[in-house]
mmCIF file of C-alpha atoms in Angstrom:
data_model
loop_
_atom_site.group_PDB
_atom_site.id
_atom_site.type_symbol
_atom_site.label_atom_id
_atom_site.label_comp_id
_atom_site.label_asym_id
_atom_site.label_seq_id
_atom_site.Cartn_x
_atom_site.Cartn_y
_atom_site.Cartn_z
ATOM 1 C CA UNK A 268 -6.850 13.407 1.512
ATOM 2 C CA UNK A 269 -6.594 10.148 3.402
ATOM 3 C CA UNK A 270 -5.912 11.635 6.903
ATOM 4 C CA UNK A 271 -2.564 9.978 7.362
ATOM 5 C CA UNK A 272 0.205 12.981 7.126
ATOM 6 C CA UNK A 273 4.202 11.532 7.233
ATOM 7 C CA UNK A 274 7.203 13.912 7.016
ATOM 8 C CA UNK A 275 9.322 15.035 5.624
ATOM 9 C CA UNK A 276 7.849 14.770 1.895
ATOM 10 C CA UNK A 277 11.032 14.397 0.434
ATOM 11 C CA UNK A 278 14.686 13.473 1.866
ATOM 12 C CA UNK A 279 18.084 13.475 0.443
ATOM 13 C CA UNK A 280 21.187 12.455 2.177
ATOM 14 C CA UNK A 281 24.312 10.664 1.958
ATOM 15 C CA UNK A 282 25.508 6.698 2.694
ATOM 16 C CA UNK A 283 25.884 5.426 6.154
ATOM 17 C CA UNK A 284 23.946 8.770 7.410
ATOM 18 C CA UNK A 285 20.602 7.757 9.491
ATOM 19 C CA UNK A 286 16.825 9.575 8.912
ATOM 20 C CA UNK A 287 13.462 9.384 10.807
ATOM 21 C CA UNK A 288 10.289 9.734 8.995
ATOM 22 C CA UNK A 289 7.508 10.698 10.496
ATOM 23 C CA UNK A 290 3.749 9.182 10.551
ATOM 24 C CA UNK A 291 0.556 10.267 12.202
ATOM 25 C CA UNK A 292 -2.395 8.148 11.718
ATOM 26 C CA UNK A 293 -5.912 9.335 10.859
ATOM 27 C CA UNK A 294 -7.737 10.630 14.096
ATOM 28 C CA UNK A 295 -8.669 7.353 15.676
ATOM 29 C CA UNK A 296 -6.846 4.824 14.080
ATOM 30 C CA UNK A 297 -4.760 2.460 16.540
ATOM 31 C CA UNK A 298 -2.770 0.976 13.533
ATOM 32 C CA UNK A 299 0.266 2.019 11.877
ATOM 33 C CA UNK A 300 1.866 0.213 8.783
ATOM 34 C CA UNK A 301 5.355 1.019 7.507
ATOM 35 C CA UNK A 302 5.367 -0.252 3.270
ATOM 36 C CA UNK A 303 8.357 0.318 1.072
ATOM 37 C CA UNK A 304 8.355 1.298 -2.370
ATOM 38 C CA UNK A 305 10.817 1.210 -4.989
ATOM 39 C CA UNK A 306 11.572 -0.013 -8.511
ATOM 40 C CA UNK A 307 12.889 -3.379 -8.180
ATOM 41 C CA UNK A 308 10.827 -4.588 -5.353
ATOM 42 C CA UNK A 309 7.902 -2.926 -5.966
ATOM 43 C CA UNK A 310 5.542 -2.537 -2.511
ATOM 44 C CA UNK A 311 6.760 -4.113 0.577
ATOM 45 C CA UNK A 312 5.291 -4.604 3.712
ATOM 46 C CA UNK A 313 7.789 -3.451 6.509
ATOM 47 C CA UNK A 314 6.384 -3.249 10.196
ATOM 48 C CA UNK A 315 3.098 -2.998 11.845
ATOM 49 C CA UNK A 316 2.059 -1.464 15.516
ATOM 50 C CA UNK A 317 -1.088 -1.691 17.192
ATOM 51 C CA UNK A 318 -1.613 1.053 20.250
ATOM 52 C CA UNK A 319 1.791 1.610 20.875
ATOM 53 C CA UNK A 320 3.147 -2.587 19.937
ATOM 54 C CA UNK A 321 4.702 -4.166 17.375
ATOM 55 C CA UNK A 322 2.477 -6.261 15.783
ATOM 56 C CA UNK A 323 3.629 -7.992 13.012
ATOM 57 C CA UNK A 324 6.992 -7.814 10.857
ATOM 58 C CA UNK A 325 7.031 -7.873 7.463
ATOM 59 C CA UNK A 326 10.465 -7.667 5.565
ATOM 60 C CA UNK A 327 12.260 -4.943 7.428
ATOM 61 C CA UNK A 328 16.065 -4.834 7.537
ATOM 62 C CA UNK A 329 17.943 -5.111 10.911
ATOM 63 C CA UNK A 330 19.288 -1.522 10.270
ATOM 64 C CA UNK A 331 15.854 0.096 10.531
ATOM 65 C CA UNK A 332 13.269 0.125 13.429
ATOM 66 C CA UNK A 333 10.034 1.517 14.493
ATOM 67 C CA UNK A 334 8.370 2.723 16.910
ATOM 68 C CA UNK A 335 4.806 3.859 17.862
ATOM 69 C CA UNK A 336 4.053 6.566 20.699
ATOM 70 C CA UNK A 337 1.395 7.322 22.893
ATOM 71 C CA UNK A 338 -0.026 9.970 21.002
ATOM 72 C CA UNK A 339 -0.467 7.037 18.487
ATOM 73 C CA UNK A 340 2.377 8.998 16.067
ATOM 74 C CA UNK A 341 5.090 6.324 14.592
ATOM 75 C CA UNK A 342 8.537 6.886 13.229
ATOM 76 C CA UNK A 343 10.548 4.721 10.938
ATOM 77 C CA UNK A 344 14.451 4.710 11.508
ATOM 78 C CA UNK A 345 16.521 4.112 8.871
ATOM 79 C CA UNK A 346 20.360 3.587 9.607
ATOM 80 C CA UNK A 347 23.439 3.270 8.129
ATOM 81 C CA UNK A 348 21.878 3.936 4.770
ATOM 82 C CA UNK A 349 23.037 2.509 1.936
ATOM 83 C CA UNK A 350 21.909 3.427 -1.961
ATOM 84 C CA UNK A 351 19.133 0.855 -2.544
ATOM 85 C CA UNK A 352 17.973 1.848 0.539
ATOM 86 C CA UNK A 353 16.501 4.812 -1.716
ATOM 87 C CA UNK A 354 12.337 4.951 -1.963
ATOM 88 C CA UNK A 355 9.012 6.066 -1.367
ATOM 89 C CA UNK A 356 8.495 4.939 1.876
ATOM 90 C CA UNK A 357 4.505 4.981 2.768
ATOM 91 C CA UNK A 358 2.816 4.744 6.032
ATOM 92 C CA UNK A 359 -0.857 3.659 6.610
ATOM 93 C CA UNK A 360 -3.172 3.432 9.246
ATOM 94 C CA UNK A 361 -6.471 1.805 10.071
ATOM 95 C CA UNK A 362 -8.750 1.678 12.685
ATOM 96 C CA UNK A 363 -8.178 -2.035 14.353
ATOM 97 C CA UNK A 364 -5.666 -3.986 12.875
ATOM 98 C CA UNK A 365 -7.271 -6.788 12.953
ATOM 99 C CA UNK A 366 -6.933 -7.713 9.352
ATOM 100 C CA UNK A 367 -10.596 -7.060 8.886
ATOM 101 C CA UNK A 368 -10.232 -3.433 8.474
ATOM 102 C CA UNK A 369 -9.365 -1.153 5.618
ATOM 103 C CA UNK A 370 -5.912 0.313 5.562
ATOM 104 C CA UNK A 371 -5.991 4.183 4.267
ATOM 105 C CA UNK A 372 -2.054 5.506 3.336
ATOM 106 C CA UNK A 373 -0.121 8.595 3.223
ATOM 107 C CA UNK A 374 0.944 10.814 0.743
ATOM 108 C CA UNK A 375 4.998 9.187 1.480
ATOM 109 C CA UNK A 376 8.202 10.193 2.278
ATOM 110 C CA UNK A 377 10.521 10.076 -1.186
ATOM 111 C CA UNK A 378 14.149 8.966 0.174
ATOM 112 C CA UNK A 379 17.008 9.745 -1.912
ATOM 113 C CA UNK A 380 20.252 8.551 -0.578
ATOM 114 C CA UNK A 381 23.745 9.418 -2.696
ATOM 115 C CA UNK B 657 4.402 -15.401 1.764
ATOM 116 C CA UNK B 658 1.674 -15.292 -0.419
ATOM 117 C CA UNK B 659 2.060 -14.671 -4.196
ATOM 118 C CA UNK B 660 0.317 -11.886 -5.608
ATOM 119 C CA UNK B 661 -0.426 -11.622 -9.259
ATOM 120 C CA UNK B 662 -1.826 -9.035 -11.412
ATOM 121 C CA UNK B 663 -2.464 -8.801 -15.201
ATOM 122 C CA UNK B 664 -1.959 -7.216 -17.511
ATOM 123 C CA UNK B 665 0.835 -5.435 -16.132
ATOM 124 C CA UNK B 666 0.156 -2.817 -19.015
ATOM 125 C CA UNK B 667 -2.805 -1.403 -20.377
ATOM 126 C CA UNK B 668 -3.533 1.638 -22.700
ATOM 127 C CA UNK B 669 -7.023 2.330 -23.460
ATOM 128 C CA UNK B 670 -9.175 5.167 -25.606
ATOM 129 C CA UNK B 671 -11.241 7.493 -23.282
ATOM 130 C CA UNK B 672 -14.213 6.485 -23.077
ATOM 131 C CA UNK B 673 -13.463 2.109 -22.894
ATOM 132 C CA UNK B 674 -14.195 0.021 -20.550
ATOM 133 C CA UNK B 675 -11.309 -2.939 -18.857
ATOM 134 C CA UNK B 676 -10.709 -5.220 -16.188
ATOM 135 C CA UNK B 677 -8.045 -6.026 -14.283
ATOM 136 C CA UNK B 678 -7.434 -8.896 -12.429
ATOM 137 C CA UNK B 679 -5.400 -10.035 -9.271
ATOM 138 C CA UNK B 680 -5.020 -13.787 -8.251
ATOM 139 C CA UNK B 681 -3.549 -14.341 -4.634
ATOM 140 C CA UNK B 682 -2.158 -17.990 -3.723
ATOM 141 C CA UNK B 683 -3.637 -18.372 -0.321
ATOM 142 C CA UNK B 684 -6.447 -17.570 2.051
ATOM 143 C CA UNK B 685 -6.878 -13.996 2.559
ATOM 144 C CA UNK B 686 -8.723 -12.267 5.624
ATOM 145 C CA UNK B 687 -8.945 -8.792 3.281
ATOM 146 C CA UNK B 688 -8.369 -7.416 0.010
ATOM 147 C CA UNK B 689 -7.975 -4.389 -0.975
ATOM 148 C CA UNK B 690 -7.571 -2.047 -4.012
ATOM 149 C CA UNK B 691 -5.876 0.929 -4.886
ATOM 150 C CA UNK B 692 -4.841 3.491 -7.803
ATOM 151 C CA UNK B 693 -1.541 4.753 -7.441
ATOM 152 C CA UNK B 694 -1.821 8.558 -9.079
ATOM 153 C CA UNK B 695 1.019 10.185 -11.154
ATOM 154 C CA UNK B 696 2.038 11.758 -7.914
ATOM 155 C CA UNK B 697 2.517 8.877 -6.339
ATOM 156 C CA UNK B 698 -0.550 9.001 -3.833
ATOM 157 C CA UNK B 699 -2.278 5.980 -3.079
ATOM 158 C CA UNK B 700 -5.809 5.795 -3.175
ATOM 159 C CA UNK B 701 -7.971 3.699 -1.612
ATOM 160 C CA UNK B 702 -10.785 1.819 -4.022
ATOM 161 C CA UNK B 703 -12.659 -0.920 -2.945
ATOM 162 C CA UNK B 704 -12.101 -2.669 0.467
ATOM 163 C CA UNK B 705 -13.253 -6.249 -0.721
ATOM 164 C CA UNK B 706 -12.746 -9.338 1.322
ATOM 165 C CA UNK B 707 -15.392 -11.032 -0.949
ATOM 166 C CA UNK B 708 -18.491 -10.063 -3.000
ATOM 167 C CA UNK B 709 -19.194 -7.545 -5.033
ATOM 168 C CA UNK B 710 -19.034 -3.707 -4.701
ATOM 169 C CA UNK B 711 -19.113 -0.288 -6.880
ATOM 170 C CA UNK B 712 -18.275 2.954 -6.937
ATOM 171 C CA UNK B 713 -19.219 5.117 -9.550
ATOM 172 C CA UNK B 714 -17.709 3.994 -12.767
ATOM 173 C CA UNK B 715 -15.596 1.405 -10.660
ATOM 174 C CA UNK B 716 -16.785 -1.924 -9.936
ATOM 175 C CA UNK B 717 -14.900 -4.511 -7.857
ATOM 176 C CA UNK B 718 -15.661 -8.701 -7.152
ATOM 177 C CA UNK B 719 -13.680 -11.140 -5.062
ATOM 178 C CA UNK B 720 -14.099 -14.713 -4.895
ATOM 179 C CA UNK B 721 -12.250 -15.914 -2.059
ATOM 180 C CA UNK B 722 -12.797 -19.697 -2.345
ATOM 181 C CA UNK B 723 -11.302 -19.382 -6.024
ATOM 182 C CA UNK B 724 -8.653 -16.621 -4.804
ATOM 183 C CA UNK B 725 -8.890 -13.891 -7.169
ATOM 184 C CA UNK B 726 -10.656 -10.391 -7.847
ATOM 185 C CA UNK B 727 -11.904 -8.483 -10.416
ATOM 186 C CA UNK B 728 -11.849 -4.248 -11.153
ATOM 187 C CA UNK B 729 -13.680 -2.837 -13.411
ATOM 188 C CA UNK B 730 -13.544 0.278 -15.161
ATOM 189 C CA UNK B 731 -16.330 1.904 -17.321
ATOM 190 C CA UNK B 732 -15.953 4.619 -19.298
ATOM 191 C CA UNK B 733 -12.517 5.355 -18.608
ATOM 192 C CA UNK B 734 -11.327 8.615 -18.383
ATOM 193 C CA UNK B 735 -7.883 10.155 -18.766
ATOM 194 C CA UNK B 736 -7.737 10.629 -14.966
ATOM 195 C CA UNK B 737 -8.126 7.334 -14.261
ATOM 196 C CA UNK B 738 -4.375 6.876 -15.658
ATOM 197 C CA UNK B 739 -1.939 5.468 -13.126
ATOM 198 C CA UNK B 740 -1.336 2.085 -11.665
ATOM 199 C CA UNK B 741 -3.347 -0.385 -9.648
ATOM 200 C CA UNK B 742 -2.185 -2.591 -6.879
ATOM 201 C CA UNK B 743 -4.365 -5.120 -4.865
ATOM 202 C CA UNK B 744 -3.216 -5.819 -1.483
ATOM 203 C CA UNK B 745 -3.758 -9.066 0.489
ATOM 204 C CA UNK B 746 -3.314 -9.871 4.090
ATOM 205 C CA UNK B 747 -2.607 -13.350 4.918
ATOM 206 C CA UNK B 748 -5.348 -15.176 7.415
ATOM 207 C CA UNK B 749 -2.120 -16.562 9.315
ATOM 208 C CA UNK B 750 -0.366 -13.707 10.823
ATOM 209 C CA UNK B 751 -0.874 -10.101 10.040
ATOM 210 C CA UNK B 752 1.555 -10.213 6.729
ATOM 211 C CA UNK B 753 0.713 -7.730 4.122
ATOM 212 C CA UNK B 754 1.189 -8.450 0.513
ATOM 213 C CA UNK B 755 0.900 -6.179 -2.903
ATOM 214 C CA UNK B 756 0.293 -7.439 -6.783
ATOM 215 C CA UNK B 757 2.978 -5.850 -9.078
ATOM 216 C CA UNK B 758 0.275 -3.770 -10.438
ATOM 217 C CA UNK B 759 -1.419 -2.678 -13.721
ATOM 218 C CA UNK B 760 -0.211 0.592 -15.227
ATOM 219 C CA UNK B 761 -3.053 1.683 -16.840
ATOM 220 C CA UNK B 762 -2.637 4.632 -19.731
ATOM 221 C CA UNK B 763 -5.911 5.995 -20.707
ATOM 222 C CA UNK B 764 -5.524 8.680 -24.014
ATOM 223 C CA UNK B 765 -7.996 11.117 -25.111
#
């Protein structure tokens, strides 16, 4: 068990609909990482927020945004979904963000859209 | 972005062999990690392994920054060590995170 928890575990719903997933980091992490996963694009690096700001973007689509709360928490919004938009969608946390500092992940949240 | 490149892609192995796996990156990194992917789809963390040499158990890791690649070993492989492995890289120019395409390892009793 890594520490980082995201829900729901699984998701299923329908074209154009939009989800939140859930992330909450390991107890004193400041970072949060949003990754993609899925068959034809293997691993990709979405978002990252340090204590509550966007840090760095990776290759996230306009249609979904993040956001990181006080509590240290993050959710990924996903809109106007579309059917390759299905994937495991990871989140990850570490300590600093610096870059110089291990990044420990979550168990995922499987998206099915139809 | 920085390329990430892992081989072999596939592997199958007899319990009880040894392999390495290897992951060259195109640029300089500030960190590199590894991690096993499970059946389940759970990502484990390995080695954290900017450079040098570390090991865990029956894993080993290196990196060799200035030549931009790493090396994981696995000795005496057991069937539970049967998933894939990704290394991850984070460019030293702006907080971008990068993954190999992975090794899916098979190991059969």
């Amino acid at each position: 068990d890594s520490g980082v928890t995201q829900t729901p575990k699984h998701l299923i719903t329908a074209t154009g609909q939009r989800v939140t997933l859930r992330c909450s980091p390991r107890s004193g992490d400041l970072s949060v990482y949003w990754y993609q996963q899925s068959l034809d694009q293997g691993l990709q690096f979405l978002i990252q927020y340090y204590n509550g700001e966007e840090r760095a973007k990776g290759n996230i689509l306009e249609r979904f945004s993040a956001q990181q709360f006080p509590d240290l928490h993050s959710e990924l919004n996903l809109s106007s979904l579309e059917l390759g938009d299905s994937a495991l969608y990871f989140c990850a946390s570490s300590a600093l963000g610096t870059g110089v500092d291990e990044q420990y992940f979550g168990p995922g949240t499987r998206l099915t859209v139809t | 972005g920085i390329q990430v490149e892992q081989s072999p892609p596939d592997l199958i192995l007899q319990e009880g062999a040894n392999s390495t796996l290897r992951c060259n990156f195109s640029d300089s990194v500030n960190n590199l990690q590894w991690f096993h992917q499970n059946p389940w789809g759970q990502l484990i963390n390995l080695f954290y392994i900017p450079s040098g040499t570390k090991q865990n158990g029956r894993l080993s890791a290196t990196t060799v920054a200035t030549e931009r690649y790493s090396l994981l070993y696995i000795s005496s492989s057991q069937t539970t060590d049967s998933g894939v492995y990704f290394c991850a890289v984070e460019s030293n120019t702006g907080n971008q995170f990068y993954f190999g395409t992975g090794t899916s390892l098979t190991v059969i009793p």
